[in-house]
XYZ file of C-alpha atoms in Angstrom:
494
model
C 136.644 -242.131 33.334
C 136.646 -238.343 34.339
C 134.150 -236.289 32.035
C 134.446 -232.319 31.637
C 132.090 -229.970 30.763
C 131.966 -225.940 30.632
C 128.780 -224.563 31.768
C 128.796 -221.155 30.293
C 126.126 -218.268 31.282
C 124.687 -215.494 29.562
C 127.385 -213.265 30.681
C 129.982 -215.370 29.106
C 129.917 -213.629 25.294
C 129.965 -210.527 26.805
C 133.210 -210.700 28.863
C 131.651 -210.386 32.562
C 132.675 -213.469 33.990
C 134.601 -212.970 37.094
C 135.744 -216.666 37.887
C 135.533 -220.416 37.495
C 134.379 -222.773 39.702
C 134.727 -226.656 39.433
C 132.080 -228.514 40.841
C 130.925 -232.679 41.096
C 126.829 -232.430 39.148
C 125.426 -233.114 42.833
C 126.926 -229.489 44.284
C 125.908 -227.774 41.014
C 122.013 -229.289 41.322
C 122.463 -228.674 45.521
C 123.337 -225.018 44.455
C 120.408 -224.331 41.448
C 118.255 -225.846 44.054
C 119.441 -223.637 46.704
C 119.616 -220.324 44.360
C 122.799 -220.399 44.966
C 124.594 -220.265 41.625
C 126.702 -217.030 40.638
C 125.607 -215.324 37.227
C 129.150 -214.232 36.717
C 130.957 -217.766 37.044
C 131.801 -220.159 34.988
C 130.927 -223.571 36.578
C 133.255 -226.813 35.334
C 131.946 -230.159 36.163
C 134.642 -232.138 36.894
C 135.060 -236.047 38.014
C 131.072 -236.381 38.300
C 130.692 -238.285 41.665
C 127.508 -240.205 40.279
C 126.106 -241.045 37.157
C 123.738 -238.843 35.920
C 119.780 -240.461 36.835
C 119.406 -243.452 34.228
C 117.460 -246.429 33.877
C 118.733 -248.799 30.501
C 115.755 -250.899 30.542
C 113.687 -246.945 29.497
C 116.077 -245.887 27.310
C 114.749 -243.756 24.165
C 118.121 -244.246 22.211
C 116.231 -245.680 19.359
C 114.150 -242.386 18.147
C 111.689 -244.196 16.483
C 110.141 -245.447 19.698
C 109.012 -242.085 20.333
C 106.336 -240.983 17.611
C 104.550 -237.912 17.690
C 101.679 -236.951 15.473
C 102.514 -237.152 11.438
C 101.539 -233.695 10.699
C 103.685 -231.340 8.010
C 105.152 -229.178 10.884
C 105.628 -231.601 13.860
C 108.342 -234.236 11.821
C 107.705 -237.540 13.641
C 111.167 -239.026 14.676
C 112.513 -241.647 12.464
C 115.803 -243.127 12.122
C 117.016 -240.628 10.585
C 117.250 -238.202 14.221
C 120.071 -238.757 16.546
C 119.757 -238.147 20.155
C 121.054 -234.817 20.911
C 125.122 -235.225 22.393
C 124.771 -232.761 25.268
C 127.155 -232.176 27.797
C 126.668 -233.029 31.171
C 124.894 -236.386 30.055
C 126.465 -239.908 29.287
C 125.594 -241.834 25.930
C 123.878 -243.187 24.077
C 120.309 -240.676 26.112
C 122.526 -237.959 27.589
C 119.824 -237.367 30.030
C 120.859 -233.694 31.583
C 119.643 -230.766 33.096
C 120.723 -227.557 31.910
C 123.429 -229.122 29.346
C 124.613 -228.345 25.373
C 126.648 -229.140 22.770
C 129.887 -228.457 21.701
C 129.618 -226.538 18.287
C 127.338 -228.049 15.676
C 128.337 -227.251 11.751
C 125.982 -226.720 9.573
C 126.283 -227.385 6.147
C 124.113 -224.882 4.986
C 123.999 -220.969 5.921
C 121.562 -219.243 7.744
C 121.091 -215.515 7.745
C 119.962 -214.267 11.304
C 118.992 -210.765 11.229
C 121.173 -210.320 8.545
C 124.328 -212.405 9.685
C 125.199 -215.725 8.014
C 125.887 -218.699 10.398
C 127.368 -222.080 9.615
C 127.340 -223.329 13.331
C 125.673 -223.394 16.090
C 124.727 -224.604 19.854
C 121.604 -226.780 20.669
C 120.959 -225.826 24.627
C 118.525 -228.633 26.251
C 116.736 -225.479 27.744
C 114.211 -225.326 24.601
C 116.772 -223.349 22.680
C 119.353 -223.139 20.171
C 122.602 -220.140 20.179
C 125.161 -218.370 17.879
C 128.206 -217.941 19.238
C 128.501 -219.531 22.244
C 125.820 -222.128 24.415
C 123.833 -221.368 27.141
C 122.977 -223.419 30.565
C 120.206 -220.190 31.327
C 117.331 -221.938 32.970
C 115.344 -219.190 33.882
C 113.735 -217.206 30.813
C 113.887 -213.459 30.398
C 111.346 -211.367 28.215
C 113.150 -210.360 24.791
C 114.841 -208.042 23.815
C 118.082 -209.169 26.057
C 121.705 -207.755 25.416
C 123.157 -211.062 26.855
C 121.581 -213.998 24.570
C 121.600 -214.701 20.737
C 118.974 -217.166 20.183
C 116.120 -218.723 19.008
C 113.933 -220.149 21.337
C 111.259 -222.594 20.626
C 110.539 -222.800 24.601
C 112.829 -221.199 26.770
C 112.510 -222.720 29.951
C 114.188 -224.942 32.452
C 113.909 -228.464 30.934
C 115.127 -232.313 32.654
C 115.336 -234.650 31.198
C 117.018 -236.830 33.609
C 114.142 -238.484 34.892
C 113.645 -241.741 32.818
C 109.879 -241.728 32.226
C 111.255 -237.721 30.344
C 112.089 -238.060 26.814
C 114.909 -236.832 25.172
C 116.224 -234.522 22.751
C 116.848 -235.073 19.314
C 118.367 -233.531 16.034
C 118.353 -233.817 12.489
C 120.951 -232.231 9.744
C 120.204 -232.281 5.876
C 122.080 -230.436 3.369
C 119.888 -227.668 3.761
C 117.773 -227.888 6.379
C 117.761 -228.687 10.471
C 115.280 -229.911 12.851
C 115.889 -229.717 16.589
C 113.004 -231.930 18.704
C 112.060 -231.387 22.329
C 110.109 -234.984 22.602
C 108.168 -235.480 25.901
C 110.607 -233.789 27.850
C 109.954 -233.175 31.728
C 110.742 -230.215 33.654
C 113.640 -229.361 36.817
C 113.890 -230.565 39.729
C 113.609 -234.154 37.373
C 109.946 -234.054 37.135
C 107.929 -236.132 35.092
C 104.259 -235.756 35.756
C 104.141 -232.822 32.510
C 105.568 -233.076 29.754
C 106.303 -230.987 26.538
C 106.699 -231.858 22.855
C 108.285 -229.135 20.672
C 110.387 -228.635 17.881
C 112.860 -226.051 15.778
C 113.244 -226.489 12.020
C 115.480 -223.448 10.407
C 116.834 -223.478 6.729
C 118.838 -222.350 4.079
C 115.654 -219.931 3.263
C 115.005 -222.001 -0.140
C 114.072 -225.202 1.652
C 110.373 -226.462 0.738
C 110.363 -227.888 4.238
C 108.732 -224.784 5.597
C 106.271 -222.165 3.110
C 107.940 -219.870 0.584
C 109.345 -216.575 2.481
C 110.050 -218.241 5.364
C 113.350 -219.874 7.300
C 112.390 -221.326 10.668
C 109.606 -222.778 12.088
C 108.362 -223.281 15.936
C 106.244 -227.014 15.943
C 104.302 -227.835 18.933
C 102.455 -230.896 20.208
C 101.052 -231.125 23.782
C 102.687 -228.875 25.699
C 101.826 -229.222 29.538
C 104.431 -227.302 31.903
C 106.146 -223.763 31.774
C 108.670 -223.424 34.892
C 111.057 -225.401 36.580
C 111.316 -225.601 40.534
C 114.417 -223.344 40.590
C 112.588 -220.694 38.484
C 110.064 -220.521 41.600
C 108.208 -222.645 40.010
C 105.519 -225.377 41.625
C 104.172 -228.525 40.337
C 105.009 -226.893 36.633
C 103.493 -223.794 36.548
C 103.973 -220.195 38.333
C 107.285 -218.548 38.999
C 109.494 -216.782 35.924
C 107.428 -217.629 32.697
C 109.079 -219.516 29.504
C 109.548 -217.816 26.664
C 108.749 -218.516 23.115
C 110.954 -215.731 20.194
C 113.816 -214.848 18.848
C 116.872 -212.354 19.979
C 119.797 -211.239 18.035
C 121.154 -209.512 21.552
C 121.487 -206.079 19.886
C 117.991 -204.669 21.355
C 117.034 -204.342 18.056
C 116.328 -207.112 15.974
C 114.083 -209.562 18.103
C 110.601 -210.520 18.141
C 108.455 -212.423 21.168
C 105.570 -214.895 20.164
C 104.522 -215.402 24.033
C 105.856 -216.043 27.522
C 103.352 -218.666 29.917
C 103.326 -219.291 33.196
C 99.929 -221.094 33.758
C 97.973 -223.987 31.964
C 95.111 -223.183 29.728
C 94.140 -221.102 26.493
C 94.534 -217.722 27.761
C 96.476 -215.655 25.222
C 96.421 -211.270 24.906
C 99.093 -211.254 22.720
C 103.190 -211.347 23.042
C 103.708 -208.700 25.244
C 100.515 -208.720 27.657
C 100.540 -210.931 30.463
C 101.946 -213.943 30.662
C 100.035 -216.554 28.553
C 98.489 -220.582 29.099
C 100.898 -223.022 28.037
C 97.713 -224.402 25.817
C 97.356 -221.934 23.557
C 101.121 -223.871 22.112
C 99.378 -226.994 21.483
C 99.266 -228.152 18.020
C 100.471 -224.548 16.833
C 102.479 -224.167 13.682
C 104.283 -220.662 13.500
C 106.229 -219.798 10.405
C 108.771 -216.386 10.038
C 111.909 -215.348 8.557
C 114.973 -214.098 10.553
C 116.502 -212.912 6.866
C 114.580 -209.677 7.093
C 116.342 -206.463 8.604
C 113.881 -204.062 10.426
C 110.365 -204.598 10.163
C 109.131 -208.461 10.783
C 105.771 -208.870 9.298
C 102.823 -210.194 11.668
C 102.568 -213.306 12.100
C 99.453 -215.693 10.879
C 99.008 -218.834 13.007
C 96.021 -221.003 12.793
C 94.839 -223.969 15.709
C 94.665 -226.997 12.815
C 97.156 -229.645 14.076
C 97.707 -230.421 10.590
C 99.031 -228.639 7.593
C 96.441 -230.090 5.277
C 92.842 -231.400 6.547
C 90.749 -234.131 5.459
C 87.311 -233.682 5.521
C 83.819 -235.642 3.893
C 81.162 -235.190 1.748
C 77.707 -236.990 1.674
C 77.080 -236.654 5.187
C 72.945 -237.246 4.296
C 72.231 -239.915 6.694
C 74.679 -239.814 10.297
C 73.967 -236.932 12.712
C 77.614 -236.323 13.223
C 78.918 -233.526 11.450
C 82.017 -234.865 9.969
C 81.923 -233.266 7.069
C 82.629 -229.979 8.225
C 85.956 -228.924 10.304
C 86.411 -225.873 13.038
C 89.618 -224.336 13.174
C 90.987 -220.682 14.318
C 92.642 -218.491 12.411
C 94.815 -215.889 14.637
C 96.834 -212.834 13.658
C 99.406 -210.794 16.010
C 102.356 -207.901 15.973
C 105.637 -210.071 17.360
C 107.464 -206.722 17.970
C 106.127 -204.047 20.521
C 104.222 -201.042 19.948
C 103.044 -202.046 16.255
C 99.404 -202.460 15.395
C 97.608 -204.910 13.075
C 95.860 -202.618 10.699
C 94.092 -204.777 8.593
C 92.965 -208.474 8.463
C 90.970 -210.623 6.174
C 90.107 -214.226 5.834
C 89.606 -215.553 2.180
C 88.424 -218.716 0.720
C 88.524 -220.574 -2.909
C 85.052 -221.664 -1.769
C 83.789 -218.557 -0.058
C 80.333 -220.221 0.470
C 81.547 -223.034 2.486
C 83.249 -221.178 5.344
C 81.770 -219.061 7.986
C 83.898 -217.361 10.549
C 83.272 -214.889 13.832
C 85.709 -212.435 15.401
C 87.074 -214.029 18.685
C 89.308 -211.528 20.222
C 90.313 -208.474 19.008
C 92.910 -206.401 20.413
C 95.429 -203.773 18.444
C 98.435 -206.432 18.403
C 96.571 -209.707 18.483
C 93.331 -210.813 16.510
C 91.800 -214.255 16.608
C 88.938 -215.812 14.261
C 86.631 -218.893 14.865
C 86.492 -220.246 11.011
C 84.286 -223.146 10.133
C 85.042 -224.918 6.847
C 81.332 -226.720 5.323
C 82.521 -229.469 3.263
C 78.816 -230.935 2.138
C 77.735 -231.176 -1.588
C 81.837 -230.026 -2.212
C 83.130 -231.519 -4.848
C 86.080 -233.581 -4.156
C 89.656 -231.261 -4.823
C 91.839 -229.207 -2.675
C 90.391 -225.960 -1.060
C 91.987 -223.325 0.623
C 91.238 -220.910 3.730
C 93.793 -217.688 3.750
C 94.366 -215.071 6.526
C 96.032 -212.074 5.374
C 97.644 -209.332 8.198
C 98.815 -206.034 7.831
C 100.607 -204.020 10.566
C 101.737 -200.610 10.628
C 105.928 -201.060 10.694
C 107.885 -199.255 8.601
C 107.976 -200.299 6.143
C 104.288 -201.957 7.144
C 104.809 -205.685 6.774
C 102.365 -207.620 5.348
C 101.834 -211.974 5.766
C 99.504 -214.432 4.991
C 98.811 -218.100 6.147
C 97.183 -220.373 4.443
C 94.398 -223.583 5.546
C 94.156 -226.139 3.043
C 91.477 -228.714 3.031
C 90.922 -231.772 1.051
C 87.451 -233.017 0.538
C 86.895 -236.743 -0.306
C 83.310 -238.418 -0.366
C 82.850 -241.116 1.873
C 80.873 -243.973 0.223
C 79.857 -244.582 3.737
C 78.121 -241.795 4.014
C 75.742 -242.241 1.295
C 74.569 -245.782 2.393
C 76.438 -247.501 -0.095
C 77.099 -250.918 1.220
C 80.144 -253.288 1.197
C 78.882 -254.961 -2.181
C 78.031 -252.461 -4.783
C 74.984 -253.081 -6.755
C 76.414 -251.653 -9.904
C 79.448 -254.184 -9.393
C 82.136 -252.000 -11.515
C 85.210 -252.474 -8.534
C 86.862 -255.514 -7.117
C 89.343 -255.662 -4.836
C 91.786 -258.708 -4.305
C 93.342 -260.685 -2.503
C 90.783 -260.413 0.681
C 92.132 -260.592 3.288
C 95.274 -258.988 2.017
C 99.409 -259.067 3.066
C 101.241 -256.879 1.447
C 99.784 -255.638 -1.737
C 96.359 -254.932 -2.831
C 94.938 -254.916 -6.151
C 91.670 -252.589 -7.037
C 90.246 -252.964 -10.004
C 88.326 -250.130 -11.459
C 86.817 -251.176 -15.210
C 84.936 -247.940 -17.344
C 85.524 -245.587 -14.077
C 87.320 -242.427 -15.422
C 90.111 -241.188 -13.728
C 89.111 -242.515 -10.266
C 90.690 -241.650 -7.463
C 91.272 -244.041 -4.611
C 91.186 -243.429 -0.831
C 91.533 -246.192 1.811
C 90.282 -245.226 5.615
C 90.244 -247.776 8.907
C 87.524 -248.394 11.013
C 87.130 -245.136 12.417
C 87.238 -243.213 9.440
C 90.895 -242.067 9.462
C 92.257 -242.011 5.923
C 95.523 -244.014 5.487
C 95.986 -243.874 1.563
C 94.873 -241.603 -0.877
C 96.237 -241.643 -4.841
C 95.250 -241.624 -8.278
C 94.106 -245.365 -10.300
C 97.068 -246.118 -12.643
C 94.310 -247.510 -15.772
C 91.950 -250.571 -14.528
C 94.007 -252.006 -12.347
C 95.986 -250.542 -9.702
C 98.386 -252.321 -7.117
C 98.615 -250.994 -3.791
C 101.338 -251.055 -1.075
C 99.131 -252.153 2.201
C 102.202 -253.578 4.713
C 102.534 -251.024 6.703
C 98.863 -250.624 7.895
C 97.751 -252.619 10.891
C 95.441 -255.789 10.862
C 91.933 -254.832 11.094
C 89.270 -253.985 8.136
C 89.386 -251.235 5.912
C 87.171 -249.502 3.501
C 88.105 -248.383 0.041
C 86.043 -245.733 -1.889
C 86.219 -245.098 -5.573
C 85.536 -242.168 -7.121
C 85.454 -241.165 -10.643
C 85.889 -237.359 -12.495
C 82.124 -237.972 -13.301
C 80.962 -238.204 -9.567
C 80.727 -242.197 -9.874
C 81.235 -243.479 -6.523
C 81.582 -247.062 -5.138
C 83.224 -248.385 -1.769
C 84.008 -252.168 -0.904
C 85.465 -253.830 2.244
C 88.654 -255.821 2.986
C 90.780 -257.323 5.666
C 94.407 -256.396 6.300
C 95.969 -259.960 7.899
């Protein structure tokens, strides 16, 4: 069966392509390899001479066998993604290097700098396009005339390989999420690999914090530059870069470009940046504001929401505390931050120090003291001022949940005061606690190592709880009552 595909470049929306070329996928990798390829032609694969690189017994086609973390920001894949359809690859992976899609609809709008969309392009090369796709592999800094995009990680993914994961998407009626899941790098290597992800919205989706209509996700991010970027063994060469660009030199911001592993970061438009400053970042803005963009307030937590103990009287570990960084820049050049603050609902449990300071980029090292808390929801906030006009103002906001672990304060498995039971132990599928004369109690199950893997309110004395989806092994659950009445017992999950 013949298969063709349009490779378009850069130049394509803007008119300045000279010529088409049809070419089998082995000359068009022989020429990227070779730096060979023309900016101003249009390449058509045509009659592929070989499959593209596949192995069915690796196949990712089923999303769900490719989990990332379950944090707010970072959706785990479910059954509800489909593998990205990108040109250039065959079904059901459409492994590819350098491919896209035909025109996705959306059946929501999103404003971009002040135009409303209701399609777009998903390019495997860690971005998505209005207008037309792009096969770019090699980033440039923004602003650019040539591209309208946003970019979660420009740079010049593969995922051909099959030890690479793939690409996948997700459409609701107002929202989209675009996922970059362990994807390797050109020429087909798989010894690095990146996990990022788009979400952009309506603007009124509670998917993403109020004021806000697209997110950039990331999870372990581990390379920056392809081979034909002049890159080697991931790293070096033309850097990736992370922003947005409208293509009118006017309305674009840049988060970072990164060329190199490690933390190193001097802001967006210093040098180019470590690729691990991305990990487990969460970076909220809105592409519905004309002229100024406001700063933008990141922090390192790789979780929207953290859990953390109290009654840490008799362990040395200090597990009832939790270190995070709160960082502030300016995503448009020459703006300043002029202010910045950090704020707490419980301003005596958090300490924080100045980490880098610069005029566009600011960086705090917070620590959040959960000991002799009570339990309840707790919030850290970093406000940021710059000096745009109009100056643009944004905050970001830490929250923190505080349980006590029973643990903690040498309560054993069989409570001397006896008010809880639990039943049937070991347990299947459901769970029953029973909580006589305890007001209000709140219930919070945690494994083994502590993790918790149920919280939720008793419904009276007796309360029936869902437990089939947790893993055989043992498993605390602690009690706690409005009045500070505490109790924890043990059971077995079959």
């Amino acid at each position: 069966m013949k298969k063709t595909l349009l490779l378009c470049t850069a130049l394509a929306s803007c008119g300045l392509i000279s010529a088409q070329q049809a070419v089998s996928v082995d000359q068009y990798e022989q020429m990227k390899s070779a730096g060979q390829l023309n900016p101003q032609t249009n390449y058509i694969f045509v009659t592929p001479d070989r499959q593209l690189h596949d192995n069915s017994n690796a196949r990712h086609s089923n999303p769900v066998q490719a989990q990332s973390s379950t944090c707010n920001c970072l959706i785990p894949l479910d059954t509800t993604f489909n593998v990205v359809p990108f040109t250039g690859g065959l079904p059901p992976d459409y492994r590819n290097d350098d491919g896209f899609t035909n025109v996705i609809q959306l059946p929501f709008t999103f404003n971009f700098y002040g135009t409303n969309y209701d399609s777009i392009f998903i390019n495997n090369n860690g971005n998505i396009s209005f207008g037309t796709p792009y096969s770019t592999f090699t980033a440039n800094p923004f602003p650019d005339p040539n591209y309208s995009m946003i970019a979660p990680f420009w740079a010049d993914v593969d995922t051909r390989d099959s030890v690479s994961g793939l690409v996948y998407y997700k459409i609701t009626p107002t929202h989209m999420i675009v996922k970059w899941e362990n994807v390797g790098y050109y020429n087909m290597h798989n010894d690095k690999l990146n996990t990022f992800q788009l979400i952009m919205t309506d603007g009124q989706d509670t998917i993403l914090p109020p004021g806000s209509n697209v997110a950039f996700c990331y999870g372990d991010m581990q390379w920056t530059t392809g081979d034909a970027s002049s890159g080697l063994n991931g790293f070096g060469g033309t850097p990736s870069t992370v922003g947005c660009n409208k293509g009118n030199g006017v309305d674009y911001f840049q988060v970072t470009q990164n060329d190199s592993s490690g933390n190193t970061f001097d802001g967006p438009y210093g040098s180019a940046d470590g690729v691990d400053w991305l990990d487990n970042q969460e970076i909220y803005f809105n592409t519905s504001l004309v002229g100024n963009i406001p700063p933008l307030v990141m922090n390192s937590t790789i979780c929207d929401t953290i859990d953390v103990y109290t009654g840490d009287t008799l362990r040395s570990m200090n597990i009832d505390s939790i270190a995070f960084d709160m960082m502030f820049m300016t995503p448009e050049p020459n703006q300043q931050l002029v202010s910045t603050s950090i704020t707490s609902s419980a301003p005596s449990a958090l300490t924080y120090t100045q980490a880098s300071n610069s005029a566009t980029y600011q960086s705090y090292s917070c620590v959040f003291h959960a000991r002799n808390l009570p339990p309840g929801l707790y919030t850290v906030t970093g406000t940021a001022t710059d000096n745009g006009t109009p100056a643009g103002t944004n905050t970001g906001t830490v929250y923190i949940r505080t349980y006590y672990d029973i643990s903690l304060d040498g309560i054993q498995e069989n409570s001397a005061a006896g008010a809880i039971s639990i039943y049937p132990n070991p347990a299947d599928d459901q769970l029953t606690v029973e909580t006589p004369g305890m007001n209000n109690a709140t219930l919070v199950i945690t494994d083994i190592s502590g993790r918790v893997v149920y919280t939720g309110a008793a419904t009276g004395n007796k309360t029936s709880i869902d437990v089939s989806s947790f893993g055989a092994g043992v498993y605390f659950v602690s009690v706690c009552s409005a009045d500070g009445e505490k109790q924890a017992l043990k059971f077995v999950r079959k």
